[in-house]
Coordinates of C-alpha atoms and ligand atoms in Angstrom, one line a residue:
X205 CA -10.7 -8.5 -11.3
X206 CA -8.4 -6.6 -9.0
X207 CA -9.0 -3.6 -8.1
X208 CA -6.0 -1.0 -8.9
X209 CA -4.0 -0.1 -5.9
X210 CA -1.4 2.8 -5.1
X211 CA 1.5 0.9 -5.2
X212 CA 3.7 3.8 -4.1
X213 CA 5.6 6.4 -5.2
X214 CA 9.1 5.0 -7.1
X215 CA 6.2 3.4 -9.6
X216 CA 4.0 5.2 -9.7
X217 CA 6.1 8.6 -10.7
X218 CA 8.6 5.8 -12.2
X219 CA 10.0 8.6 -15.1
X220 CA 11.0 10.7 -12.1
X221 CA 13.2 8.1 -10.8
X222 CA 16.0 6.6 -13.1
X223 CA 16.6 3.9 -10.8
X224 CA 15.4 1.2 -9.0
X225 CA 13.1 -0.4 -11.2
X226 CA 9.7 -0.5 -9.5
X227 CA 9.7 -4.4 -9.1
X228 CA 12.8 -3.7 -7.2
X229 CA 11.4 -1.1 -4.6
X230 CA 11.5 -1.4 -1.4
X231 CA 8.1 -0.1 -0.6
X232 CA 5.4 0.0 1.9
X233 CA 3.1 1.9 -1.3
X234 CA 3.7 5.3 0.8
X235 CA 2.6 8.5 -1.0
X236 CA -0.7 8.5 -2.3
X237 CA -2.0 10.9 0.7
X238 CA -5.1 12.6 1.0
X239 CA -5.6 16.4 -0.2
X240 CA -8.1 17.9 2.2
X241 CA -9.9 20.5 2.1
X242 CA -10.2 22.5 5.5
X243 CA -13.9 24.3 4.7
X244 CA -14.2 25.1 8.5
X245 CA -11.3 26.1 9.6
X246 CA -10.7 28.9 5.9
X247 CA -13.5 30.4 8.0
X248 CA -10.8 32.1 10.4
X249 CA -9.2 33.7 7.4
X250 CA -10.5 36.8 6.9
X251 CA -10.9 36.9 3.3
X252 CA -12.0 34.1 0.7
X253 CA -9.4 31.6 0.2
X254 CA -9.1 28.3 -0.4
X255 CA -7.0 26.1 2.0
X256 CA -5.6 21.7 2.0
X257 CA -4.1 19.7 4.1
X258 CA -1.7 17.6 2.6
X259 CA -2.1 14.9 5.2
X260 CA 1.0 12.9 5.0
X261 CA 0.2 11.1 8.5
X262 CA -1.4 8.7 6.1
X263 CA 1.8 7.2 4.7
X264 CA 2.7 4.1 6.2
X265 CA 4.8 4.8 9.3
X266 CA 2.3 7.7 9.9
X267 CA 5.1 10.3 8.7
X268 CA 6.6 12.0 4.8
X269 CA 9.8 10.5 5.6
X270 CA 8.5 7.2 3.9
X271 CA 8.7 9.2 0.7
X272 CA 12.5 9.5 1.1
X273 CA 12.5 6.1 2.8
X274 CA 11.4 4.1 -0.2
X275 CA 14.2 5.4 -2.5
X276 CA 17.0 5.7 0.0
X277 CA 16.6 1.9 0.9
X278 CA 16.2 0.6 -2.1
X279 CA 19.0 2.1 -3.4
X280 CA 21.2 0.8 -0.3
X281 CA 19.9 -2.0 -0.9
X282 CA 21.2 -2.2 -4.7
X283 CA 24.2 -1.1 -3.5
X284 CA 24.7 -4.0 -1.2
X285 CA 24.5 -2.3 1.9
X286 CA 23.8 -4.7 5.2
X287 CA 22.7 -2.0 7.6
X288 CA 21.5 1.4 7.8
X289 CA 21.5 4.4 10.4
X290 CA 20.1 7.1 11.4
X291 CA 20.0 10.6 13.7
X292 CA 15.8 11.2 14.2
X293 CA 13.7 13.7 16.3
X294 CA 12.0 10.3 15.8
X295 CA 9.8 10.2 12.5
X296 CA 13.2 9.6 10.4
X297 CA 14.2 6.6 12.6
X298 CA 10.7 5.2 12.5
X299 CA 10.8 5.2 9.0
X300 CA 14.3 4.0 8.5
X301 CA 13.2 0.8 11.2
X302 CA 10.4 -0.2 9.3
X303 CA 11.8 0.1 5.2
X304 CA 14.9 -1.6 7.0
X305 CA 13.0 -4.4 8.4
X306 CA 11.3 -4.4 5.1
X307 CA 14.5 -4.9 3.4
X308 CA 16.1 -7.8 5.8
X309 CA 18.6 -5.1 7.1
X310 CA 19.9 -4.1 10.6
X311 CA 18.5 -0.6 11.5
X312 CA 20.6 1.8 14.2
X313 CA 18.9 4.8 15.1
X314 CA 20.6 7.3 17.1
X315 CA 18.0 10.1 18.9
X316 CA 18.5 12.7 21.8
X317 CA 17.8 11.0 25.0
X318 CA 14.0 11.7 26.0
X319 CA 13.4 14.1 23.7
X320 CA 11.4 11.8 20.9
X321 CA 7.9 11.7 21.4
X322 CA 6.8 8.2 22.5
X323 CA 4.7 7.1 19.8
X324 CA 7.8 7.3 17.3
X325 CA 10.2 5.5 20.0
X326 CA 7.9 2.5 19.9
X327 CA 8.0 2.3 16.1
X328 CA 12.1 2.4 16.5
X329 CA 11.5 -0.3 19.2
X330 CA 8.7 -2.8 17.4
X331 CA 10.4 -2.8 13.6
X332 CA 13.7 -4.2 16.1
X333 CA 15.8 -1.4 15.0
X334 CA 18.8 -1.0 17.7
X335 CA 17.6 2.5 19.5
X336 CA 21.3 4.3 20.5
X337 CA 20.2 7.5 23.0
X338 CA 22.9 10.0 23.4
X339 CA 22.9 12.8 25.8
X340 CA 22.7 15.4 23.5
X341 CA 20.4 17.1 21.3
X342 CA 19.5 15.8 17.1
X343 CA 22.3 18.3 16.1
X344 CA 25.0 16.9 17.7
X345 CA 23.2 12.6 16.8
X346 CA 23.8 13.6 13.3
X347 CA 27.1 15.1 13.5
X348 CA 28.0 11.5 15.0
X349 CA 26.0 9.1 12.1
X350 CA 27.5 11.3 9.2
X351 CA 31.1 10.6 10.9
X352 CA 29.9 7.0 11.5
X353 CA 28.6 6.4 8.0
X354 CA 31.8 7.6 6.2
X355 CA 34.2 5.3 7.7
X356 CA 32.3 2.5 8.4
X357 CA 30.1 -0.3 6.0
X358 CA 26.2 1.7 7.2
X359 CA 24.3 3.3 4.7
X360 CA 22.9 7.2 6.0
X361 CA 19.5 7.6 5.2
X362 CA 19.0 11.3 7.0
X363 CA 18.3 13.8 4.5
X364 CA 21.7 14.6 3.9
X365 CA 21.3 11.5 1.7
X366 CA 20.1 12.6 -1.7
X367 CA 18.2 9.6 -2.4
X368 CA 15.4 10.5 0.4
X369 CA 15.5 14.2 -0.9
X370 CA 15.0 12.3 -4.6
X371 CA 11.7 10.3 -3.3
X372 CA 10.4 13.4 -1.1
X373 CA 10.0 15.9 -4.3
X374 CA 6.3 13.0 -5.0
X375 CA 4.5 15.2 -2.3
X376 CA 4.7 18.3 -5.2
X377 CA 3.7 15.9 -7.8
X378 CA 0.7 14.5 -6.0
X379 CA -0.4 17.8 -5.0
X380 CA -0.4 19.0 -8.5
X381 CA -1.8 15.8 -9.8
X382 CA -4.3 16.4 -7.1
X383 CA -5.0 20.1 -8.0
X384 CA -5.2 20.2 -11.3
X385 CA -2.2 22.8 -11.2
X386 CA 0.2 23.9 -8.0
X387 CA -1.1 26.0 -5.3
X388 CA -0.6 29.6 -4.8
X389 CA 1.0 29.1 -1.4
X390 CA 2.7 25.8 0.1
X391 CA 3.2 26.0 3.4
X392 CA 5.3 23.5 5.6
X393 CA 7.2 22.9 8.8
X394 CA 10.9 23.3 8.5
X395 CA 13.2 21.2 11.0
X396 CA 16.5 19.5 9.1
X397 CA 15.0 21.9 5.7
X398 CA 15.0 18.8 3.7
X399 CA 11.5 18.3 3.2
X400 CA 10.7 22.6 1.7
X401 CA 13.9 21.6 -0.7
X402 CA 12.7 18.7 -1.7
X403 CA 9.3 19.9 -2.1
X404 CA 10.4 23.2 -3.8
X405 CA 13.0 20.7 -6.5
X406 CA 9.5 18.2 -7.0
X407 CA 7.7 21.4 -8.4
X408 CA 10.9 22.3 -10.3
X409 CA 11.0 19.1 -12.0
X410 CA 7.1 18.9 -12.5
X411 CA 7.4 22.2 -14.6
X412 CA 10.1 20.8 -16.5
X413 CA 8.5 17.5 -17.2
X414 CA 5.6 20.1 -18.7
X415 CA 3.0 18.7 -16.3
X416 CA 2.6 22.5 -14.7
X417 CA 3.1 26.3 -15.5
X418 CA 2.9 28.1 -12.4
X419 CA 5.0 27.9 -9.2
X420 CA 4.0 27.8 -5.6
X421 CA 5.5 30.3 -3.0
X422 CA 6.8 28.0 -1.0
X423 CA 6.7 29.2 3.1
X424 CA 8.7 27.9 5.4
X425 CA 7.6 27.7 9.6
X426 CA 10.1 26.8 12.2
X427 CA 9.3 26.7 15.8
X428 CA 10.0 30.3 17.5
X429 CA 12.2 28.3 19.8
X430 CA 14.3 26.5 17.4
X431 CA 14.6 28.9 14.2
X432 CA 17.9 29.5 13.4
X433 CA 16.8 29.9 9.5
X434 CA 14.6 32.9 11.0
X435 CA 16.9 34.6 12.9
X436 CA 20.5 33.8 10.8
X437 CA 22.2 31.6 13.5
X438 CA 22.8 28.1 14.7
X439 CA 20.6 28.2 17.7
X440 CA 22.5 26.1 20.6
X441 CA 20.0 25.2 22.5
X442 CA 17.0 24.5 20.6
X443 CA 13.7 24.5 22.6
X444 CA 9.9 23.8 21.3
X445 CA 7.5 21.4 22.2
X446 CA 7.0 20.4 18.8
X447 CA 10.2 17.9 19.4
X448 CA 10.2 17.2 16.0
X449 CA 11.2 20.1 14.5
X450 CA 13.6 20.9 17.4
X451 CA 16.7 21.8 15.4
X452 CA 19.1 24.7 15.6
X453 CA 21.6 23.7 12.9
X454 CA 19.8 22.3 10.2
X455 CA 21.6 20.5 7.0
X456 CA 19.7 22.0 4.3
X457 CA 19.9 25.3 5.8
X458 CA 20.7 26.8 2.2
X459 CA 18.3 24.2 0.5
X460 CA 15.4 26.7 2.5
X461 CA 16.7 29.7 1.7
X462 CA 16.7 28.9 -1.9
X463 CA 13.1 27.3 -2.2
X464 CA 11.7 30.4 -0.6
X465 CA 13.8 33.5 -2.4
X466 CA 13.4 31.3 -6.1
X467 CA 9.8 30.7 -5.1
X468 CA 8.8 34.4 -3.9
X469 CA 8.0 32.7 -0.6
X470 CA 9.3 33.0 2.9
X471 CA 10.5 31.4 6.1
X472 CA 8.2 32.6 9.0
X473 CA 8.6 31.4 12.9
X474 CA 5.2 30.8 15.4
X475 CA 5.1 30.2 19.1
X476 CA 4.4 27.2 20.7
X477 CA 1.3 28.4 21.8
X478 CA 0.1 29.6 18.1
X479 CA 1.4 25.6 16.8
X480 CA -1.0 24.2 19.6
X481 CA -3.6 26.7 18.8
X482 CA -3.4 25.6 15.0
X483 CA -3.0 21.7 16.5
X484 CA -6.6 21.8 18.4
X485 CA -8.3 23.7 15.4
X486 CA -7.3 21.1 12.9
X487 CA -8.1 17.9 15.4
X488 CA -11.4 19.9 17.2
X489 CA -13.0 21.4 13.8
X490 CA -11.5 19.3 10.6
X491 CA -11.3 15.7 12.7
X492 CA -7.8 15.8 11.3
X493 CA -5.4 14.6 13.9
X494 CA -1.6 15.5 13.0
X495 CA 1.2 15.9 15.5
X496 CA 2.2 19.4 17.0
X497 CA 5.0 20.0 14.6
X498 CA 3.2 19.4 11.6
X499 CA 0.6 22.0 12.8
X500 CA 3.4 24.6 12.6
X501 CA 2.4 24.8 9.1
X502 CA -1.2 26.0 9.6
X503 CA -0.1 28.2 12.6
X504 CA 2.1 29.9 9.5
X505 CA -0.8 30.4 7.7
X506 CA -3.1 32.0 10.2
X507 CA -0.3 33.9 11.6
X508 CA -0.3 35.5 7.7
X509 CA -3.5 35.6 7.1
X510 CA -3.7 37.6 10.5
X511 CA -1.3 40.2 9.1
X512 CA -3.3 41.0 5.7
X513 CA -0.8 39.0 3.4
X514 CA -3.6 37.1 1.9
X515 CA -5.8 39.3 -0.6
X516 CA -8.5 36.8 -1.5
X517 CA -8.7 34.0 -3.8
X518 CA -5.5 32.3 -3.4
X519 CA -5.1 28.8 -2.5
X520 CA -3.3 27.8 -0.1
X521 CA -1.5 24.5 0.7
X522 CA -0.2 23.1 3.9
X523 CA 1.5 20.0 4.7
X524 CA 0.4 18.3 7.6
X525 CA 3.7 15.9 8.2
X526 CA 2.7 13.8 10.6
X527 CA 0.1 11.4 12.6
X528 CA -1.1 13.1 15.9
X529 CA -1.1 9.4 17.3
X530 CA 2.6 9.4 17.5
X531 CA 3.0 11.7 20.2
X532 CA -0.5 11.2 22.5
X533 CA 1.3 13.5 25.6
X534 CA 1.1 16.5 23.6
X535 CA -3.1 15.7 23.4
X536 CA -3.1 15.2 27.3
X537 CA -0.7 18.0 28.3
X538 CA -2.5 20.8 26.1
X539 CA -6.5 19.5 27.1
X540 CA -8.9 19.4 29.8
X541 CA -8.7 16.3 32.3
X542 CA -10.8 13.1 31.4
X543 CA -14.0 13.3 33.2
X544 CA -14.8 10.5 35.8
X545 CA -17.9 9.5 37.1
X546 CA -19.3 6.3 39.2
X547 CA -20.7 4.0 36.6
X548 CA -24.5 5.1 37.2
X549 CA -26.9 6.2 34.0
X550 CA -27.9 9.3 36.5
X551 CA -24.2 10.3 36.6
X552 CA -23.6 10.0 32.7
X553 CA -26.9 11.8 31.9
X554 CA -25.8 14.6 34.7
X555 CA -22.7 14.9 32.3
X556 CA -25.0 15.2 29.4
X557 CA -26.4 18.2 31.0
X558 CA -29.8 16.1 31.0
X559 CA -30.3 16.1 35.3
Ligands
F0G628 N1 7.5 17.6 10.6 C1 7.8 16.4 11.1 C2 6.6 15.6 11.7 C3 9.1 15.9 11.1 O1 9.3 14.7 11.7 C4 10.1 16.7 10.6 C5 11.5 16.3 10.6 C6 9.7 17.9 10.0 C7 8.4 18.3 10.0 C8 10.7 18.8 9.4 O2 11.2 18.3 8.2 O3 13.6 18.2 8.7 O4 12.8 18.0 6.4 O5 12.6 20.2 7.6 N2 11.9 15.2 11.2 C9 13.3 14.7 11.2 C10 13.3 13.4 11.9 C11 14.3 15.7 11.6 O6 14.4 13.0 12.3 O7 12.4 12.7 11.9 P1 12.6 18.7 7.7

């Protein structure tokens, strides 16, 4: 007999989703991610908690978007749509490229020029999706697709979609399915703001569906650099190492501010240096390997749990929103250098402290 597999999210949350018909997805069976536990790294908390990583690296294209991916494509697809595009900090256009070429459809992506980690440019590259750099940052890309995509026969699958905000609420579904009920605390990174208000709206609809009473706070975490939510401006010249989340005018801006003031949450800013700090921990003491952005979301949480806002016994949740392999500079950049040796047991064992 076969075993039952995920077969991703549009069937297996299918009463969440009027439409397409699951036989009818375009899917990669994303969603499905693991929920787990960081037992070493609560230990820097300074009083009993409980804290997850929603890994979402897991999903197919090593990124959430997939969530939003599955939806927004198949729906294009229904439509009749021949091509799709796209503005990325790269996990977006990764995603679109591979659900397009899932779909038979032609893919442009349009990304600030060098400023994608490489890992993600590849995926753009391999899936044959045609890669359009402009000189300019992801603000002004997606000014250009959104003005692209109303006059002319390409589906838009950023956020601003509601279709990928639609597919994105499954993450609060699984992690309640995974809980047993939602946590105390969600914490996330916050670029474009699509992913806390679709997370936030998945809770909201869980609730109503009766499958859970209580609401997470839901807690926002932009890049010091690029937080324009924080500090109540567009921020012209975005600047953070975790390129994803490089932003400074982002499209659900109000979505955010929402999701935290309904939720009793917040949105909360960290340093570069506290989103690598958070980055190593994670990789070094939990083997979990996510990229620098999505490590913004930990950094939120130690950077609170620092200042006392944690009182003991609340669980904690943070989404980990991408794979660590998709940007390997960052792990050079930010460690020691390689150790190199002539290729003799005495040398090895001299490494091993064993001379
Ligand atoms: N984490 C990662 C790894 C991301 O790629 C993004 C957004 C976010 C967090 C923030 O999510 O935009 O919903 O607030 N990446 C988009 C992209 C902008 O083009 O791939 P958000």
């Amino acid at each position: 007999m076969m075993k039952t597999t995920w077969r991703g999210i549009i069937a297996e949350y299918a009463p969440f989703f009027g439409s397409p018909d699951p036989e009818e997805a375009v899917t990669l069976q994303e969603g499905g991610t693991p929920l787990i536990p960081l037992e070493t790294l609560v230990r820097e908390i300074p009083v009993p908690v409980r804290l997850w990583a929603k890994f979402e690296g897991a999903n197919p294209t090593g990124s959430f978007k997939d969530r939003g991916m599955t939806l927004a494509v198949s729906r294009a697809v229904k439509k009749g749509a021949r091509a799709l595009i796209c503005a990325s900090t790269g996990n977006t256009s990764a995603s679109a490229a591979a659900y397009g070429a899932r779909a038979g459809l032609r893919v442009f992506v349009v990304i600030p020029d060098g400023k994608i980690s490489r890992g993600k440019l590849a995926q753009a590259i391999v899936h044959h999706a045609t890669v359009i750099q402009v000189e300019g940052l992801f603000d002004h890309a997606l000014r250009i697709v959104r003005e692209v995509a109303e006059t002319h026969p390409v589906a838009l699958v950023n956020s601003v979609n509601p279709d990928r905000l639609e597919g994105q609420r499954s993450v609060a579904f699984e992690i309640v399915d995974q809980l047993g009920s939602a946590p105390d605390y969600h914490f996330l990174p916050v670029g474009n703001a699509g992913n806390i208000t679709a997370s936030w709206a998945g809770y909201k609809a869980y609730r109503q569906a009766g499958r859970l009473s209580e609401l997470p706070k839901m807690t926002g975490v932009q890049a010091e650099g690029a937080a324009p939510i924080v500090l109540g401006h567009v921020v012209e010249k975005p600047e953070t190492l975790a390129s994803a989340i490089r932003i400074g005018n982002p499209a659900s801006w109000q979505g955010a501010l929402n999701a935290a003031a309904e939720s009793g949450g917040s949105i909360l800013s960290v340093s570069d240096s506290e989103i690598l700090e958070a980055y190593h921990l994670l990789a070094s003491k939990e083997g979990v390997f996510c990229e620098p952005a999505s490590a913004a979301s930990l950094a939120g949480v130690l950077k609170r749990a620092r200042a006392g806002a944690f009182s003991g016994g609340e669980r904690i949740v943070c989404t980990l929103t991408g794979h660590g392999l998709k940007d390997p500079d960052t792990v050079f950049r930010s460690s020691p250098p390689e150790i190199r040796v002539p290729a003799r047991k005495e040398e090895v064992l001299a490494v091993l402290g064993f001379s």
